[in-house]
Structure formats: structure tokens, C-alpha cells
Tab-separated table of C-alpha atoms and ligand atoms in Angstrom:
chain	number	residue	atom	x	y	z
A	171	MET	CA	3.886	12.598	34.938
A	172	LYS	CA	5.598	15.541	33.309
A	173	ILE	CA	3.964	17.354	30.410
A	174	ILE	CA	6.494	18.628	27.886
A	175	ASN	CA	5.622	21.037	25.086
A	176	SER	CA	9.024	21.980	23.741
A	177	ILE	CA	10.975	19.891	21.239
A	178	GLN	CA	14.290	20.909	22.747
A	179	GLU	CA	13.155	19.877	26.214
A	180	ILE	CA	11.944	16.396	25.198
A	181	THR	CA	15.183	15.894	23.253
A	182	GLU	CA	17.257	16.787	26.310
A	183	ILE	CA	15.166	14.575	28.590
A	184	SER	CA	15.503	11.605	26.282
A	185	ARG	CA	19.263	12.144	25.937
A	186	ALA	CA	19.651	12.206	29.719
A	187	LEU	CA	17.559	9.046	30.082
A	188	ARG	CA	19.613	7.172	27.488
A	189	LEU	CA	22.858	8.333	29.137
A	190	ASP	CA	21.458	6.953	32.368
A	191	ASN	CA	20.950	3.592	30.574
A	192	LYS	CA	17.169	3.806	30.864
A	193	THR	CA	15.160	2.134	28.098
A	194	ILE	CA	12.416	4.248	26.552
A	195	GLY	CA	9.102	2.866	25.295
A	196	PHE	CA	7.245	5.305	23.082
A	197	VAL	CA	3.617	5.431	21.924
A	198	PRO	CA	2.743	8.131	19.383
A	199	THR	CA	-0.951	9.078	19.303
A	200	MET	CA	-3.332	11.765	18.129
A	201	GLY	CA	-5.081	11.825	21.510
A	202	ALA	CA	-8.749	11.233	22.437
A	203	LEU	CA	-7.298	8.209	24.164
A	204	HIS	CA	-9.255	4.988	24.620
A	205	LYS	CA	-8.564	1.488	25.878
A	206	GLY	CA	-6.863	0.554	22.601
A	207	HIS	CA	-4.233	3.230	23.123
A	208	LEU	CA	-3.892	2.398	26.814
A	209	THR	CA	-3.231	-1.278	26.010
A	210	LEU	CA	-0.267	-0.267	23.823
A	211	MET	CA	0.974	1.980	26.620
A	212	GLN	CA	0.681	-0.711	29.282
A	213	ARG	CA	2.772	-3.010	27.115
A	214	ALA	CA	5.335	-0.233	26.536
A	215	LYS	CA	5.492	0.318	30.285
A	216	ASP	CA	5.963	-3.372	31.005
A	217	GLU	CA	8.787	-3.703	28.475
A	218	ASN	CA	10.774	-0.499	29.200
A	219	ASP	CA	12.010	1.604	32.109
A	220	ILE	CA	10.315	4.791	30.926
A	221	LEU	CA	7.071	5.444	29.037
A	222	ILE	CA	6.809	8.486	26.782
A	223	VAL	CA	3.510	9.177	25.001
A	224	SER	CA	2.989	11.883	22.412
A	225	VAL	CA	-0.356	13.511	21.688
A	226	PHE	CA	-0.319	15.469	18.450
A	227	VAL	CA	-3.106	15.817	15.905
A	228	ASN	CA	-0.776	15.923	12.925
A	229	PRO	CA	-2.288	18.420	10.455
A	230	ILE	CA	-0.206	17.317	7.449
A	231	GLN	CA	-1.558	13.759	7.467
A	232	PHE	CA	-5.133	14.948	6.929
A	233	ASN	CA	-6.042	15.404	3.291
A	234	ASN	CA	-9.564	16.475	4.269
A	235	PRO	CA	-9.767	19.775	6.244
A	236	GLU	CA	-13.172	18.885	7.699
A	237	ASP	CA	-11.824	15.578	9.016
A	238	LEU	CA	-8.967	17.476	10.711
A	239	GLU	CA	-11.303	20.049	12.212
A	240	LYS	CA	-13.711	17.403	13.537
A	241	TYR	CA	-11.002	15.124	14.930
A	242	PRO	CA	-11.830	14.735	18.672
A	243	ARG	CA	-9.500	16.529	21.085
A	244	ASP	CA	-9.554	16.362	24.879
A	245	ILE	CA	-6.100	16.900	26.339
A	246	ASP	CA	-7.338	17.174	29.942
A	247	ALA	CA	-9.047	13.780	29.835
A	248	ASP	CA	-6.009	12.362	28.018
A	249	SER	CA	-3.523	13.581	30.602
A	250	ASN	CA	-5.711	12.186	33.422
A	251	LYS	CA	-5.748	8.788	31.735
A	252	LEU	CA	-2.001	8.898	31.167
A	253	GLU	CA	-1.401	9.904	34.749
A	254	SER	CA	-3.528	7.015	35.995
A	255	ILE	CA	-1.587	4.393	34.028
A	256	GLY	CA	1.727	5.779	35.279
A	257	CYS	CA	3.014	7.403	32.101
A	258	ASP	CA	6.308	9.213	32.768
A	259	TYR	CA	6.258	11.925	30.073
A	260	LEU	CA	3.499	13.320	27.896
A	261	PHE	CA	4.940	15.103	24.885
A	262	TYR	CA	2.328	17.566	23.612
A	263	PRO	CA	3.985	19.806	21.034
A	264	LYS	CA	2.428	22.664	19.122
A	265	ALA	CA	1.999	22.504	15.347
A	266	GLU	CA	3.627	25.930	15.046
A	267	GLU	CA	6.834	24.532	16.482
A	268	VAL	CA	6.720	21.129	14.751
A	269	TYR	CA	6.072	22.766	11.386
A	270	ALA	CA	7.839	26.088	11.844
A	271	GLN	CA	9.091	25.560	8.296
A	272	GLU	CA	7.366	23.788	5.442
A	273	PRO	CA	8.482	20.134	5.738
A	274	THR	CA	10.699	18.925	2.894
A	275	GLU	CA	11.219	15.246	3.761
A	276	GLU	CA	10.434	12.791	0.981
A	277	PHE	CA	10.196	9.014	1.342
A	278	ASN	CA	10.105	6.114	-1.051
A	279	PHE	CA	7.848	3.318	0.096
A	280	GLY	CA	7.486	1.628	-3.305
A	281	ASN	CA	4.049	0.067	-3.534
A	282	LEU	CA	3.276	0.270	0.178
A	283	ASP	CA	1.803	3.778	0.146
A	284	LYS	CA	0.158	3.546	-3.276
A	285	VAL	CA	-2.719	1.228	-2.338
A	286	MET	CA	-5.754	1.467	-0.025
A	287	GLU	CA	-5.313	4.397	2.410
A	288	GLY	CA	-2.571	5.802	0.155
A	289	GLU	CA	-4.869	5.832	-2.845
A	290	GLN	CA	-7.798	7.336	-0.933
A	291	ARG	CA	-5.825	9.855	1.103
A	292	PRO	CA	-3.125	11.486	-1.040
A	293	GLY	CA	-0.188	12.695	1.050
A	294	HIS	CA	-1.430	10.892	4.164
A	295	PHE	CA	1.500	8.531	4.596
A	296	ARG	CA	4.095	11.179	3.790
A	297	GLY	CA	2.544	13.191	6.639
A	298	VAL	CA	2.642	10.169	8.950
A	299	ALA	CA	6.239	9.349	8.015
A	300	ILE	CA	7.347	12.959	8.560
A	301	ILE	CA	5.887	13.206	12.048
A	302	VAL	CA	6.918	9.711	13.163
A	303	SER	CA	10.500	10.092	11.892
A	304	ARG	CA	10.778	13.467	13.635
A	305	LEU	CA	9.346	12.084	16.876
A	306	PHE	CA	11.794	9.159	16.707
A	307	ASN	CA	14.611	11.612	16.154
A	308	TRP	CA	13.664	13.761	19.171
A	309	ILE	CA	12.667	10.964	21.538
A	310	ASN	CA	15.107	8.279	20.346
A	311	PRO	CA	13.062	5.414	21.844
A	312	ASN	CA	14.307	1.850	22.171
A	313	LYS	CA	10.881	0.519	21.216
A	314	ALA	CA	7.821	2.161	19.676
A	315	TYR	CA	4.350	0.624	19.785
A	316	PHE	CA	1.819	0.674	16.947
A	317	GLY	CA	-1.626	-0.925	16.572
A	318	GLU	CA	-2.500	-3.448	13.876
A	319	LYS	CA	-5.735	-1.554	13.373
A	320	ASP	CA	-3.736	0.836	11.193
A	321	PHE	CA	-2.168	-2.098	9.407
A	322	GLN	CA	-0.857	-0.195	6.396
A	323	GLN	CA	0.607	2.504	8.648
A	324	LEU	CA	2.362	-0.145	10.738
A	325	THR	CA	3.826	-1.756	7.587
A	326	ILE	CA	5.045	1.618	6.296
A	327	ILE	CA	6.613	2.580	9.632
A	328	LYS	CA	8.473	-0.749	9.717
A	329	ALA	CA	9.735	-0.077	6.172
A	330	MET	CA	10.784	3.466	7.116
A	331	VAL	CA	12.745	2.274	10.143
A	332	ASN	CA	14.463	-0.347	7.971
A	333	ASN	CA	15.199	1.951	5.020
A	334	LEU	CA	16.554	4.764	7.183
A	335	ASP	CA	18.168	2.469	9.737
A	336	LEU	CA	16.553	4.395	12.591
A	337	GLY	CA	17.429	1.816	15.236
A	338	VAL	CA	13.976	1.701	16.838
A	339	GLU	CA	12.257	-1.624	17.438
A	340	ILE	CA	8.696	-1.456	16.130
A	341	VAL	CA	6.277	-3.484	18.255
A	342	ALA	CA	3.011	-4.463	16.564
A	343	CYS	CA	0.022	-4.722	18.933
A	344	PRO	CA	-3.261	-6.554	18.245
A	345	ILE	CA	-6.489	-4.607	17.663
A	346	VAL	CA	-8.431	-3.857	20.841
A	347	ARG	CA	-12.189	-4.122	20.326
A	348	GLU	CA	-15.400	-3.181	22.059
A	349	GLU	CA	-17.399	-6.158	23.356
A	350	ASP	CA	-19.560	-6.053	20.231
A	351	GLY	CA	-16.479	-6.354	17.989
A	352	LEU	CA	-16.162	-2.733	16.871
A	353	ALA	CA	-12.476	-1.774	16.683
A	354	MET	CA	-11.835	0.934	19.260
A	355	SER	CA	-11.145	4.295	17.648
A	356	SER	CA	-11.106	7.923	18.693
A	357	ARG	CA	-13.527	8.497	15.836
A	358	ASN	CA	-16.186	6.185	17.336
A	359	GLN	CA	-17.246	8.902	19.769
A	360	ARG	CA	-18.479	10.933	16.799
A	361	LEU	CA	-21.023	8.251	15.831
A	362	SER	CA	-24.716	8.902	16.552
A	363	THR	CA	-26.496	6.332	18.749
A	364	SER	CA	-28.060	4.630	15.734
A	365	ALA	CA	-24.779	4.582	13.786
A	366	ARG	CA	-22.999	3.159	16.833
A	367	GLU	CA	-25.487	0.265	16.771
A	368	ILE	CA	-24.756	-0.436	13.114
A	369	ALA	CA	-20.962	-0.059	13.338
A	370	PRO	CA	-20.223	-3.551	14.830
A	371	ARG	CA	-21.468	-5.047	11.551
A	372	ILE	CA	-18.124	-4.073	10.038
A	373	ASN	CA	-16.324	-6.629	12.147
A	374	ALA	CA	-19.228	-9.095	12.008
A	375	ILE	CA	-18.993	-9.159	8.184
A	376	LEU	CA	-15.210	-9.613	8.316
A	377	ARG	CA	-15.542	-12.424	10.850
A	378	LYS	CA	-18.179	-14.151	8.742
A	379	SER	CA	-15.837	-13.983	5.745
A	380	TYR	CA	-13.093	-15.455	7.913
A	381	SER	CA	-15.311	-18.409	8.782
A	382	LEU	CA	-15.897	-19.013	5.050
A	383	SER	CA	-12.289	-18.511	4.051
A	384	GLU	CA	-11.172	-22.144	4.361
A	385	ASN	CA	-13.681	-23.202	1.730
A	386	ILE	CA	-13.746	-20.397	-0.828
A	387	SER	CA	-11.166	-18.601	-2.965
A	388	ILE	CA	-9.695	-15.195	-2.140
A	389	SER	CA	-11.637	-13.604	-5.022
A	390	GLN	CA	-14.820	-15.151	-3.645
A	391	ILE	CA	-14.060	-13.812	-0.148
A	392	LYS	CA	-13.556	-10.359	-1.622
A	393	SER	CA	-16.839	-10.433	-3.584
A	394	PHE	CA	-18.680	-11.763	-0.548
A	395	VAL	CA	-17.398	-9.004	1.740
A	396	ILE	CA	-17.993	-6.181	-0.743
A	397	ASN	CA	-21.501	-7.447	-1.345
A	398	GLU	CA	-22.261	-7.700	2.392
A	399	PHE	CA	-21.018	-4.134	2.968
A	400	LYS	CA	-23.174	-2.884	0.114
A	401	LEU	CA	-26.238	-4.496	1.681
A	402	VAL	CA	-25.943	-2.260	4.763
A	403	LYS	CA	-27.478	0.932	3.446
A	404	ASP	CA	-25.765	3.265	5.920
A	405	PHE	CA	-22.306	2.029	4.919
A	406	GLU	CA	-20.531	3.891	2.161
A	407	LEU	CA	-17.675	1.562	1.244
A	408	GLU	CA	-14.405	3.230	0.274
A	409	TYR	CA	-12.379	0.064	-0.294
A	410	PHE	CA	-12.052	-3.531	0.741
A	411	GLU	CA	-8.818	-5.196	-0.337
A	412	ILE	CA	-7.237	-8.550	0.379
A	413	VAL	CA	-3.477	-8.086	0.390
A	414	ASP	CA	-0.184	-9.790	1.153
A	415	ALA	CA	0.605	-8.933	4.782
A	416	LYS	CA	4.127	-7.741	3.936
A	417	THR	CA	4.036	-6.247	0.445
A	418	LEU	CA	0.410	-5.008	0.651
A	419	GLU	CA	-0.025	-6.143	-2.968
A	420	PRO	CA	-3.616	-7.183	-3.705
A	421	ILE	CA	-3.607	-10.957	-4.143
A	422	THR	CA	-5.794	-13.769	-5.362
A	423	GLN	CA	-3.689	-16.644	-3.988
A	424	ARG	CA	-2.446	-17.325	-0.463
A	425	THR	CA	1.110	-16.181	0.180
A	426	GLU	CA	3.558	-17.263	2.860
A	427	ASN	CA	3.705	-13.714	4.292
A	428	GLY	CA	0.090	-14.017	5.395
A	429	VAL	CA	-3.116	-12.585	4.014
A	430	VAL	CA	-5.075	-9.669	5.454
A	431	GLY	CA	-8.324	-7.996	4.518
A	432	CYS	CA	-8.494	-4.228	5.018
A	433	VAL	CA	-11.619	-2.108	4.886
A	434	ALA	CA	-12.389	1.611	5.028
A	435	LEU	CA	-15.931	2.923	4.960
A	436	TRP	CA	-17.985	5.934	5.922
A	437	LEU	CA	-20.810	5.682	8.407
A	438	ASP	CA	-22.732	8.716	9.575
A	439	GLY	CA	-20.020	11.067	8.247
A	440	VAL	CA	-17.301	9.180	10.163
A	441	ARG	CA	-14.517	7.264	8.432
A	442	LEU	CA	-13.891	3.854	10.016
A	443	ILE	CA	-11.299	1.178	9.228
A	444	ASP	CA	-10.835	-2.429	10.256
A	445	VAL	CA	-8.542	-5.341	9.440
A	446	ILE	CA	-8.800	-9.124	9.517
A	447	ARG	CA	-6.051	-11.700	9.129
A	448	TYR	CA	-7.231	-14.686	7.054
A	449	TYR	CA	-4.294	-17.066	6.837
B	624	AMP	P1	-4.178	7.224	16.764
B	624	AMP	O1	-4.218	8.108	17.951
B	624	AMP	O2	-5.536	6.822	16.270
B	624	AMP	O3	-3.267	7.727	15.675
B	624	AMP	O4	-3.542	5.856	17.258
B	624	AMP	C1	-2.309	5.802	17.917
B	624	AMP	C2	-1.821	4.377	17.937
B	624	AMP	O5	-2.777	3.571	18.628
B	624	AMP	C3	-1.676	3.793	16.521
B	624	AMP	O6	-0.536	2.964	16.491
B	624	AMP	C4	-2.937	2.978	16.382
B	624	AMP	O7	-2.812	1.899	15.484
B	624	AMP	C5	-3.144	2.494	17.801
B	624	AMP	N1	-4.547	2.126	18.010
B	624	AMP	C6	-5.640	2.918	17.835
B	624	AMP	N2	-6.763	2.230	18.080
B	624	AMP	C7	-6.380	0.968	18.388
B	624	AMP	C8	-7.077	-0.236	18.715
B	624	AMP	N3	-8.402	-0.291	18.775
B	624	AMP	N4	-6.347	-1.326	18.987
B	624	AMP	C9	-5.000	-1.301	18.920
B	624	AMP	N5	-4.281	-0.223	18.613
B	624	AMP	C10	-4.962	0.902	18.343
């Protein structure tokens, strides 16, 4: 595996690969890689000639400086993991080069970035869209792989690729979980032992609501879930919303696009998210 730091170099490599008719699968990440990330990468490897992974803790998508500072970083462990799965290129740029100038890109995502994460984290999705559109521009992948764990992000990236006609196929990958149901996340390693024991209740509550969902209304599911989260004293619920899987509009009736429940909460000073598909 080659480790590339410079934007010009990765751009030249990708151009040469495309000229050589090689297909490029790309997985953007913020590092601290776990099995969830590696599952996306394995799929990208299987479906393309070349795998490029980026590791970049994108400062402009963090609205909370403490969250940015505490975000786990371990590039040596990451590059070992990438090497062992047969990644071809690790792109590991420096923020000083990526943001040499103040970014000026603006996007219009309509409602998609106004709700849930967008409401709680002002500027977050603009930061995500800026880095992902730039990475797509430099790397010019055939396919890029995103996890359904960040469901709103995935929806916004799909909209961005459509609106700007970026010509990248976005591949949505299912959430990879620990055996106890906790969605894998780089942030999990920051949980204390006792918080780690409580954390699987997030998914347990969502699954319980799923099992009730055939017999109760969407408003009742929402009240049930919010109430269950409030009963766990260590959870500090930020939001739980049940939304249309395409428009992300909060809904009270089933829609043909599908219905997902999205949660964000704080546990032990760590912000965790999870998603469940109801219908
Ligand atoms: P991150 O490094 O957290 O920004 O994640 C990079 C990519 O990996 C994003 O597309 C995430 O949605 C995806 N991802 C992170 N955790 C998981 C997981 N547990 N299952 C599936 N995809 C994931």
C-alpha cells in the first residue's frame, strides 16, 4: 500500500488509473478504523480494481471544538489494518493543505440538512459536503462506499452527487454491529467500562420498538422510544425522530419510501448515533 499525503499526487495517481481503465472504489473515513469501516472497504475491493481509502479528521464538520480534539486518532494502527486488507492507496492529507484557503462552497440540500444532525450540529453537513465533494474531485472514484449508520449523511451525499452530477455511484452499506448490538463507531473506544455495558441498550430499545411497530402507530413508536431512552439515567437524549427514508421529513404515517428511526444521545461524554428501519 502506498501512503499519499499530497493532493496533487493523489489526483495524478487517480488520473493515471482511470486512463489505464482501472475502476476505483473509494471509502472516505476519519480514521480510528474498526470492523465497520473494514467491511465497507472489503466490499469496495471486491467491486473495483483499486481501493483508495482516505483518513482525514475533517475539522470543519465539527461544531464542537472539544469533540474535534477528543476524536480518536491512530494512523499507525489504521495503516496496518489497511495494509492487511490489501488497500492500494491510503490518502492522508493535511488540514493545512486541504484548507489552505477558507472554503467558500455552499450547497442547497432543502430540508435534508435542516433536521436531526443538521439541527443539532450547525454547519456539520456543509463541512461534510465540502470535504466529500473535494475528495471526489481529486480521486474521481467510480464508486464510493458509505455506511447506513450515518443515515442522514448518506442521504445528503446521494443528493449532492445528483444535484452536482458528480458521476460517482454511491453504495450504501448496512450497519456493522458488535455482538451485543452496539453499532460500531470510532467513538466507542472513548466509553468507560460501565458506559460500554450500558451502550447496547440503544439498539435494544430500537429493536424492541421494531417488534412493536406492526401493532402501534408511528406516534406511539416515537413516544415509546423516547420514554425508554429517558428511563436509562445515563442517557442524555439529543433527538429521536421517525422520518421518511428519502426526504427525511418527520412523519406520522407510513410512506412508500420507507420509514427509519434515527437517534443521537450522549453517554459518558460521548455522542452516539444509531438507526433502525421500520417498514
Ligand atoms: P467515519 O470514519 O466515522 O466518518 O466513517 C466512515 C464511513 O464508515 C462512513 O460512511 C460511515 O457511515 C461508515 N461507518 C462507520 N461505522 C460504521 C458501522 N458500524 N457500520 C457501517 N458503516 C460504518
